[in-house]
GROMACS .gro file of N, CA and C in nm:
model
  333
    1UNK      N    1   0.085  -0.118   0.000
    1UNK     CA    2   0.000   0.000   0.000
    1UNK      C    3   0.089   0.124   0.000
    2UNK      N    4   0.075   0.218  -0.118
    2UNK     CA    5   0.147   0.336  -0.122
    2UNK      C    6   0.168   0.417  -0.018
    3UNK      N    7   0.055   0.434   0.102
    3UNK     CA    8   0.034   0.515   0.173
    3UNK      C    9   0.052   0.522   0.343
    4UNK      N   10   0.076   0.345   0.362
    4UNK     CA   11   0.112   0.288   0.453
    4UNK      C   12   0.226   0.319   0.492
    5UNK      N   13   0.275   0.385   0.604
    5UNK     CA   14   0.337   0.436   0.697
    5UNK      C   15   0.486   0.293   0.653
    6UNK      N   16   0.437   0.168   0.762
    6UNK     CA   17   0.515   0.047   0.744
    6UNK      C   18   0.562   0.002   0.616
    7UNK      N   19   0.496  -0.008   0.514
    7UNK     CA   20   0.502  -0.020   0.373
    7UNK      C   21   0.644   0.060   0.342
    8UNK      N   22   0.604   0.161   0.380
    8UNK     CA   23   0.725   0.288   0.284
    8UNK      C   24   0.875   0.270   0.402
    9UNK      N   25   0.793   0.205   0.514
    9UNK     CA   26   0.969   0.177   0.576
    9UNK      C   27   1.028   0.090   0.506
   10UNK      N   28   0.972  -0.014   0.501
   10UNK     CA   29   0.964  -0.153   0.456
   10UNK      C   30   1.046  -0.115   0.315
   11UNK      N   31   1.000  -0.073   0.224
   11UNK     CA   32   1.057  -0.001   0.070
   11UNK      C   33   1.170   0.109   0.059
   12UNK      N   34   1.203   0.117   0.194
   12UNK     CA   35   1.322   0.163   0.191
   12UNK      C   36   1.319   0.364   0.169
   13UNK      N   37   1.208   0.396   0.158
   13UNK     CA   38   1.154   0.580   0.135
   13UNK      C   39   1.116   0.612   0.218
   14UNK      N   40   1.168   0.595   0.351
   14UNK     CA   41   1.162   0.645   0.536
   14UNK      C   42   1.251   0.549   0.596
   15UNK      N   43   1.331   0.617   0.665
   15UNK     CA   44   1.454   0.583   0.701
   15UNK      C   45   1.380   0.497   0.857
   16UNK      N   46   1.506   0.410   0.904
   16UNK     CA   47   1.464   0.323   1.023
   16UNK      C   48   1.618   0.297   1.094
   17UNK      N   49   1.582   0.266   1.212
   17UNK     CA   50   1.734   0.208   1.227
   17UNK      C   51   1.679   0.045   1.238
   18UNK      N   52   1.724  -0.037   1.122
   18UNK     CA   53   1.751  -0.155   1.099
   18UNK      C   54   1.771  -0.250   1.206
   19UNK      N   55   1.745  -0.330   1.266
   19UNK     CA   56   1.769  -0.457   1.322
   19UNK      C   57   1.785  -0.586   1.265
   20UNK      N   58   1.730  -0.576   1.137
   20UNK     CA   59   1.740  -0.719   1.090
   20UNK      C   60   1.649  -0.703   0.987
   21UNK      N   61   1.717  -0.806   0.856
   21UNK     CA   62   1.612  -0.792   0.750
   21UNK      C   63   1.603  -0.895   0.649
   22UNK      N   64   1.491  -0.956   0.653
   22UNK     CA   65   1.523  -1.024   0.508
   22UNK      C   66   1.442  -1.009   0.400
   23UNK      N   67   1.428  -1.099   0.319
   23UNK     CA   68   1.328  -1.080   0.201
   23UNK      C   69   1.133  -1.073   0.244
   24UNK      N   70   1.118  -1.152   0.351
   24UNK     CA   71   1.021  -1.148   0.389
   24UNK      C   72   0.969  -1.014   0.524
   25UNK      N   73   1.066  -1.014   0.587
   25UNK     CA   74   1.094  -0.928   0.724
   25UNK      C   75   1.159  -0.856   0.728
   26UNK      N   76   1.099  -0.747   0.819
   26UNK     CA   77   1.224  -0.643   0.860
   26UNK      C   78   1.176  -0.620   0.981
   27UNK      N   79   1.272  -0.595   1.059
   27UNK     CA   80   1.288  -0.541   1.235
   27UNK      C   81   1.319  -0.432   1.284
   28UNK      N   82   1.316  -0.327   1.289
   28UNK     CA   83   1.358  -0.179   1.365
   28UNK      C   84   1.290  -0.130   1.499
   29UNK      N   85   1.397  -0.050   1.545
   29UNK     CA   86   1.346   0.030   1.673
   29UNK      C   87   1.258   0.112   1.678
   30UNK      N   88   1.178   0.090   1.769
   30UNK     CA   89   1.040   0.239   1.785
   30UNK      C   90   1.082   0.373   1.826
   31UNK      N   91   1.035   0.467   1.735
   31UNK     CA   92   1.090   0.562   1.755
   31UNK      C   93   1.029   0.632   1.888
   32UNK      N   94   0.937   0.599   1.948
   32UNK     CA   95   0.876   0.597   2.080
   32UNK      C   96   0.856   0.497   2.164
   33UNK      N   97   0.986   0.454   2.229
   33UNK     CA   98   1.002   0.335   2.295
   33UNK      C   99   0.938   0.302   2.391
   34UNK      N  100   0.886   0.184   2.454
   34UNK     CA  101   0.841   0.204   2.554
   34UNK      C  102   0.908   0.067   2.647
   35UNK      N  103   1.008   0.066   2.653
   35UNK     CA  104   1.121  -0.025   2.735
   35UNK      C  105   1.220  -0.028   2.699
   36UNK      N  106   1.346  -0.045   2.740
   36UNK     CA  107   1.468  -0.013   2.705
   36UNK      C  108   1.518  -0.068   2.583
   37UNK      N  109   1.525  -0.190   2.570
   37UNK     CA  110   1.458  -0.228   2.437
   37UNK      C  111   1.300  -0.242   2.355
   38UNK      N  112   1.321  -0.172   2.273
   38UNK     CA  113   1.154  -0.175   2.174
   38UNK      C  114   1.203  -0.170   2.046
   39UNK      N  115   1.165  -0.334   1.968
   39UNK     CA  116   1.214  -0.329   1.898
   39UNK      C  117   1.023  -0.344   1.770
   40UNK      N  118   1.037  -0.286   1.651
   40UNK     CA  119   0.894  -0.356   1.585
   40UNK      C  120   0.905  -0.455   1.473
   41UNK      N  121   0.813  -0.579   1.458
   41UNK     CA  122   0.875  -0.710   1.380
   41UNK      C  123   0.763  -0.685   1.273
   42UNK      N  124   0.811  -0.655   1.135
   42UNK     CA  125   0.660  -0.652   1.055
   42UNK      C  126   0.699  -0.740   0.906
   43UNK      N  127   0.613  -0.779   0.890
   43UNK     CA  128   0.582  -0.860   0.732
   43UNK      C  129   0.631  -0.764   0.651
   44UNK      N  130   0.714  -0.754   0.538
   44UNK     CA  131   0.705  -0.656   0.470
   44UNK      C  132   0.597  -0.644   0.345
   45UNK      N  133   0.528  -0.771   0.313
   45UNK     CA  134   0.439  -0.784   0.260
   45UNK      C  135   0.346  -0.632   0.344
   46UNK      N  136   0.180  -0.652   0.274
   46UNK     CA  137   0.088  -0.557   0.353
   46UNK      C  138   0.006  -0.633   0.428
   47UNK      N  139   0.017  -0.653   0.588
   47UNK     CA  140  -0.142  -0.717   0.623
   47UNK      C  141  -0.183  -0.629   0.719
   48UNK      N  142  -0.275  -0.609   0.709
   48UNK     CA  143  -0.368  -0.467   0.825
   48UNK      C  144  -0.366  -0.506   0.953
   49UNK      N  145  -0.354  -0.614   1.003
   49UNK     CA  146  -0.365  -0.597   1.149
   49UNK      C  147  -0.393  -0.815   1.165
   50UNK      N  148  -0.347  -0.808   1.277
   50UNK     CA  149  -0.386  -0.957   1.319
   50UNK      C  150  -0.512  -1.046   1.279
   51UNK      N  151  -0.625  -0.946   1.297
   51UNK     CA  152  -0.776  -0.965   1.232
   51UNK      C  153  -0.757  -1.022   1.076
   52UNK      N  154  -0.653  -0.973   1.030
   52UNK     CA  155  -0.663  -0.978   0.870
   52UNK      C  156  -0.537  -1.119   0.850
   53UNK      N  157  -0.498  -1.182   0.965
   53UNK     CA  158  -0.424  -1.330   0.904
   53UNK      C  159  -0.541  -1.437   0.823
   54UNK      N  160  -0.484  -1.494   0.704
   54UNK     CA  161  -0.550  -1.587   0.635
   54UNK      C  162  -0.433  -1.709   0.616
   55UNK      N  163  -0.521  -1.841   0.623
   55UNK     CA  164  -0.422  -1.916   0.590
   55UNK      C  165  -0.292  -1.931   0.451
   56UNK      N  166  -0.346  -1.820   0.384
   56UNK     CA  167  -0.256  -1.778   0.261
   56UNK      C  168  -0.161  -1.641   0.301
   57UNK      N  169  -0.134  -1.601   0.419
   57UNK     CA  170  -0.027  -1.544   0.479
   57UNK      C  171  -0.014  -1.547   0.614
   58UNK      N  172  -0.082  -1.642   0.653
   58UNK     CA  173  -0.042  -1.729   0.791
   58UNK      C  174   0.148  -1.751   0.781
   59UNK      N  175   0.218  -1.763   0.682
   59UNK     CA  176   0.353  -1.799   0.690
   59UNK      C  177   0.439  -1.687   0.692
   60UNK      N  178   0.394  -1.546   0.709
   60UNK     CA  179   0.479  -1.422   0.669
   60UNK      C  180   0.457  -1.409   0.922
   61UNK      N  181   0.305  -1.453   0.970
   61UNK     CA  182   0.336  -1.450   1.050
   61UNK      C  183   0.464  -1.537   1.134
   62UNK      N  184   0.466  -1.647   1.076
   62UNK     CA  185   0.564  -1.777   1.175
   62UNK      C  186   0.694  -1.662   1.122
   63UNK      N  187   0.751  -1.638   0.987
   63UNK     CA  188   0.823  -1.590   0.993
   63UNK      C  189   0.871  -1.485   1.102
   64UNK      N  190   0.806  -1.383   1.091
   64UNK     CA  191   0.763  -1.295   1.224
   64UNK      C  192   0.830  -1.346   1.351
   65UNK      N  193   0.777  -1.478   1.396
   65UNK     CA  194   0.766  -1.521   1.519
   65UNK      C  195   0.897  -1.571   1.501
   66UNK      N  196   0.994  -1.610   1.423
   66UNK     CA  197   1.101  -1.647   1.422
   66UNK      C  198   1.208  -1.556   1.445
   67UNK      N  199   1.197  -1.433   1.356
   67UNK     CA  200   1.286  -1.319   1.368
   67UNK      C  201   1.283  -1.301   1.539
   68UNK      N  202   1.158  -1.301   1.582
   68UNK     CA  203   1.165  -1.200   1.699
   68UNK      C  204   1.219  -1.327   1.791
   69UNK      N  205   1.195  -1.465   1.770
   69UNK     CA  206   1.279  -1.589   1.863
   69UNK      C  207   1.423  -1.517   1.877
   70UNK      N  208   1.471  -1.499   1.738
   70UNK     CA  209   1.595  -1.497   1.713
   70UNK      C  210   1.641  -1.383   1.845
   71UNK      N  211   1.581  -1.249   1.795
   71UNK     CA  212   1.641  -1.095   1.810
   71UNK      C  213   1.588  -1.135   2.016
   72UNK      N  214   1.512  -1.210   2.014
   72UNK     CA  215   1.481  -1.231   2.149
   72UNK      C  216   1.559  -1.312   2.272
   73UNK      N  217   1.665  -1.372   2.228
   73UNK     CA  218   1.693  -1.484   2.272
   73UNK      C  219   1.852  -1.366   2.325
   74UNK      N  220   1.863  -1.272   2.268
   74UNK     CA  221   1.927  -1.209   2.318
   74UNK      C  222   1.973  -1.091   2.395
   75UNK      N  223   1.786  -1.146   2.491
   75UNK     CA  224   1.783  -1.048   2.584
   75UNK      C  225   1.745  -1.085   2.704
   76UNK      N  226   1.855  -1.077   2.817
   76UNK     CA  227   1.847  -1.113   2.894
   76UNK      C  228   1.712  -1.136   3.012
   77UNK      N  229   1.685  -1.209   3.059
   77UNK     CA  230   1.568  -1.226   3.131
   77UNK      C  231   1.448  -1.182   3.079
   78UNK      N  232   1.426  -1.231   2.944
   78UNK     CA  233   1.333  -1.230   2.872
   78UNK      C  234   1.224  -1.159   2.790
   79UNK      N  235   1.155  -1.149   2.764
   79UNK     CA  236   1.115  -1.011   2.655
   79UNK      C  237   0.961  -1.015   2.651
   80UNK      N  238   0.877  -0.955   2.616
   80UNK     CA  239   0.727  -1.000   2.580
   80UNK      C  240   0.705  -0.940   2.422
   81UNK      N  241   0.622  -0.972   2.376
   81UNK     CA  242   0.563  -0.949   2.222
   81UNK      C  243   0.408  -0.918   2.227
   82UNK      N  244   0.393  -0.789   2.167
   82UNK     CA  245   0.219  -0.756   2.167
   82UNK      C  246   0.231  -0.669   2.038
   83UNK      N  247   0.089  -0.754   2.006
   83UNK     CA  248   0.038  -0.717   1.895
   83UNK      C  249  -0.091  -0.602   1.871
   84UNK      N  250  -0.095  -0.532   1.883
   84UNK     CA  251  -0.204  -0.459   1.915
   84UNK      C  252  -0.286  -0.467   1.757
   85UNK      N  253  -0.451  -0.524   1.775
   85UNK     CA  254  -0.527  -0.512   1.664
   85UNK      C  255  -0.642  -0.418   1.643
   86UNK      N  256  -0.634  -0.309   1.578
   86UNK     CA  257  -0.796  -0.205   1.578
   86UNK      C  258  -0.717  -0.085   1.643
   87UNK      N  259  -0.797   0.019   1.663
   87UNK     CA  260  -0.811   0.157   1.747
   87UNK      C  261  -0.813   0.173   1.874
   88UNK      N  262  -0.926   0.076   1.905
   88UNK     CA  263  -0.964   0.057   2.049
   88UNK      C  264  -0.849  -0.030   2.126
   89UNK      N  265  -0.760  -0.094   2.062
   89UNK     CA  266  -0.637  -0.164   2.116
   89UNK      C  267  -0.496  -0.084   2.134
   90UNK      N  268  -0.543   0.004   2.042
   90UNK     CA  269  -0.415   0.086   2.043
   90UNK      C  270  -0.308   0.094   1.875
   91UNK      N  271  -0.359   0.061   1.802
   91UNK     CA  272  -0.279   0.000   1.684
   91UNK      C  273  -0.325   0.151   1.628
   92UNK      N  274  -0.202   0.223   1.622
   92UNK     CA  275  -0.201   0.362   1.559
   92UNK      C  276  -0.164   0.343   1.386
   93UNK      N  277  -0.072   0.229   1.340
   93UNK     CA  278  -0.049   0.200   1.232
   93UNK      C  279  -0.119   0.091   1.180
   94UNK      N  280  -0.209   0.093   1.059
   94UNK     CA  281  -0.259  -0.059   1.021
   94UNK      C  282  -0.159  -0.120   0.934
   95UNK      N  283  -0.077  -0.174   0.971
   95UNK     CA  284   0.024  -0.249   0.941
   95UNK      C  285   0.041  -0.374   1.029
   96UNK      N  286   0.009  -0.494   1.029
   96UNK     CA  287   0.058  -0.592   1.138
   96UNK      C  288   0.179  -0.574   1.173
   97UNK      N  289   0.195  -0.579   1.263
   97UNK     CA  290   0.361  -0.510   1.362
   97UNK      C  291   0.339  -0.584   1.514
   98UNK      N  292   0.465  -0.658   1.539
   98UNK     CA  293   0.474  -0.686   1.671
   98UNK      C  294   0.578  -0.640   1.779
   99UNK      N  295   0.534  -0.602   1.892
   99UNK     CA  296   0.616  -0.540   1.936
   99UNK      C  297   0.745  -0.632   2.045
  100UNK      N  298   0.813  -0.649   2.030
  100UNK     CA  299   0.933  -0.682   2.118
  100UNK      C  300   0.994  -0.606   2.202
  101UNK      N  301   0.933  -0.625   2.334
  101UNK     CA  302   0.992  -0.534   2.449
  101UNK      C  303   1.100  -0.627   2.520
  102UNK      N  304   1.176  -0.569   2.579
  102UNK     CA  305   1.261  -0.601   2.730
  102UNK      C  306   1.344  -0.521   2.747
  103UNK      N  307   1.444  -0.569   2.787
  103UNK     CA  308   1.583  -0.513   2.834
  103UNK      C  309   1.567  -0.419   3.019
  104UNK      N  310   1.456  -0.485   3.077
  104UNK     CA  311   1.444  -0.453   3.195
  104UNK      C  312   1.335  -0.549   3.282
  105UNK      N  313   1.304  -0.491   3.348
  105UNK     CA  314   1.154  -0.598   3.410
  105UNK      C  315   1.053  -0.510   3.357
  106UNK      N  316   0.961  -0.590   3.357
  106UNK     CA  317   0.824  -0.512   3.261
  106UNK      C  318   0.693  -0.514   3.379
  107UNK      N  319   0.606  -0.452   3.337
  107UNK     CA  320   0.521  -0.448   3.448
  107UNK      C  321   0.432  -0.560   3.397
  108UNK      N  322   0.403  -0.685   3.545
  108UNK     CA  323   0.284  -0.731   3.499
  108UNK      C  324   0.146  -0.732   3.428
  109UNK      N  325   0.062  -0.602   3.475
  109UNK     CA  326  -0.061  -0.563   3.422
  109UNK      C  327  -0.015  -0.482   3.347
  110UNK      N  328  -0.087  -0.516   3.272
  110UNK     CA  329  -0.054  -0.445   3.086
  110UNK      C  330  -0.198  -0.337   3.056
  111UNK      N  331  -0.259  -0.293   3.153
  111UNK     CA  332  -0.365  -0.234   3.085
  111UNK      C  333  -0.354  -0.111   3.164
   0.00000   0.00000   0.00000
């Protein structure tokens, strides 16, 4: 999608600081962090939000879930991943994006 925020990172016409990338994925830091590490894991394909997985890009998510195994495994005492889906959740970008927090203790209640 031309107009998609993630898209145009993804395409390389808005700059990011990089974490990791491949043909399917790319990984960068939030530019509004919210833990010492915040890192965001997105398809570079387009999918709008978690609501919108189909079993015909069900595999861009596992990918997903792999990068962030990876980028995760190297943070000490462990990390959490949230996906926020809709408005009312908080998902300011419709881009499926997951978030990879740690690099500290996190607060239990999340709401």
């Amino acid at each position: 999608m031309a107009q998609c925020l993630f898209c145009r990172i993804a395409a390389g016409e808005i700059p990011a600081q990089k974490v990791y990338e491949d043909d399917a994925v790319l990984a960068f830091r939030d530019i509004n962090p919210q833990a010492p590490v915040h890192i965001l894991v997105i398809p570079k394909a387009h999918v709008e939000s978690a609501a919108c997985i189909t079993p015909e890009n069900s595999h861009l998510v596992a990918r997903c879930f792999q990068v962030i195994a990876q980028l995760g495994s190297q943070l000490e005492g462990g990390f959490r991943v949230v996906s926020n889906c809709g408005p009312n959740a908080g998902q300011t970008v419709p881009h499926l994006h997951f978030h990879l927090l740690g690099g500290a203790q996190l607060a239990v209640q999340m709401a």
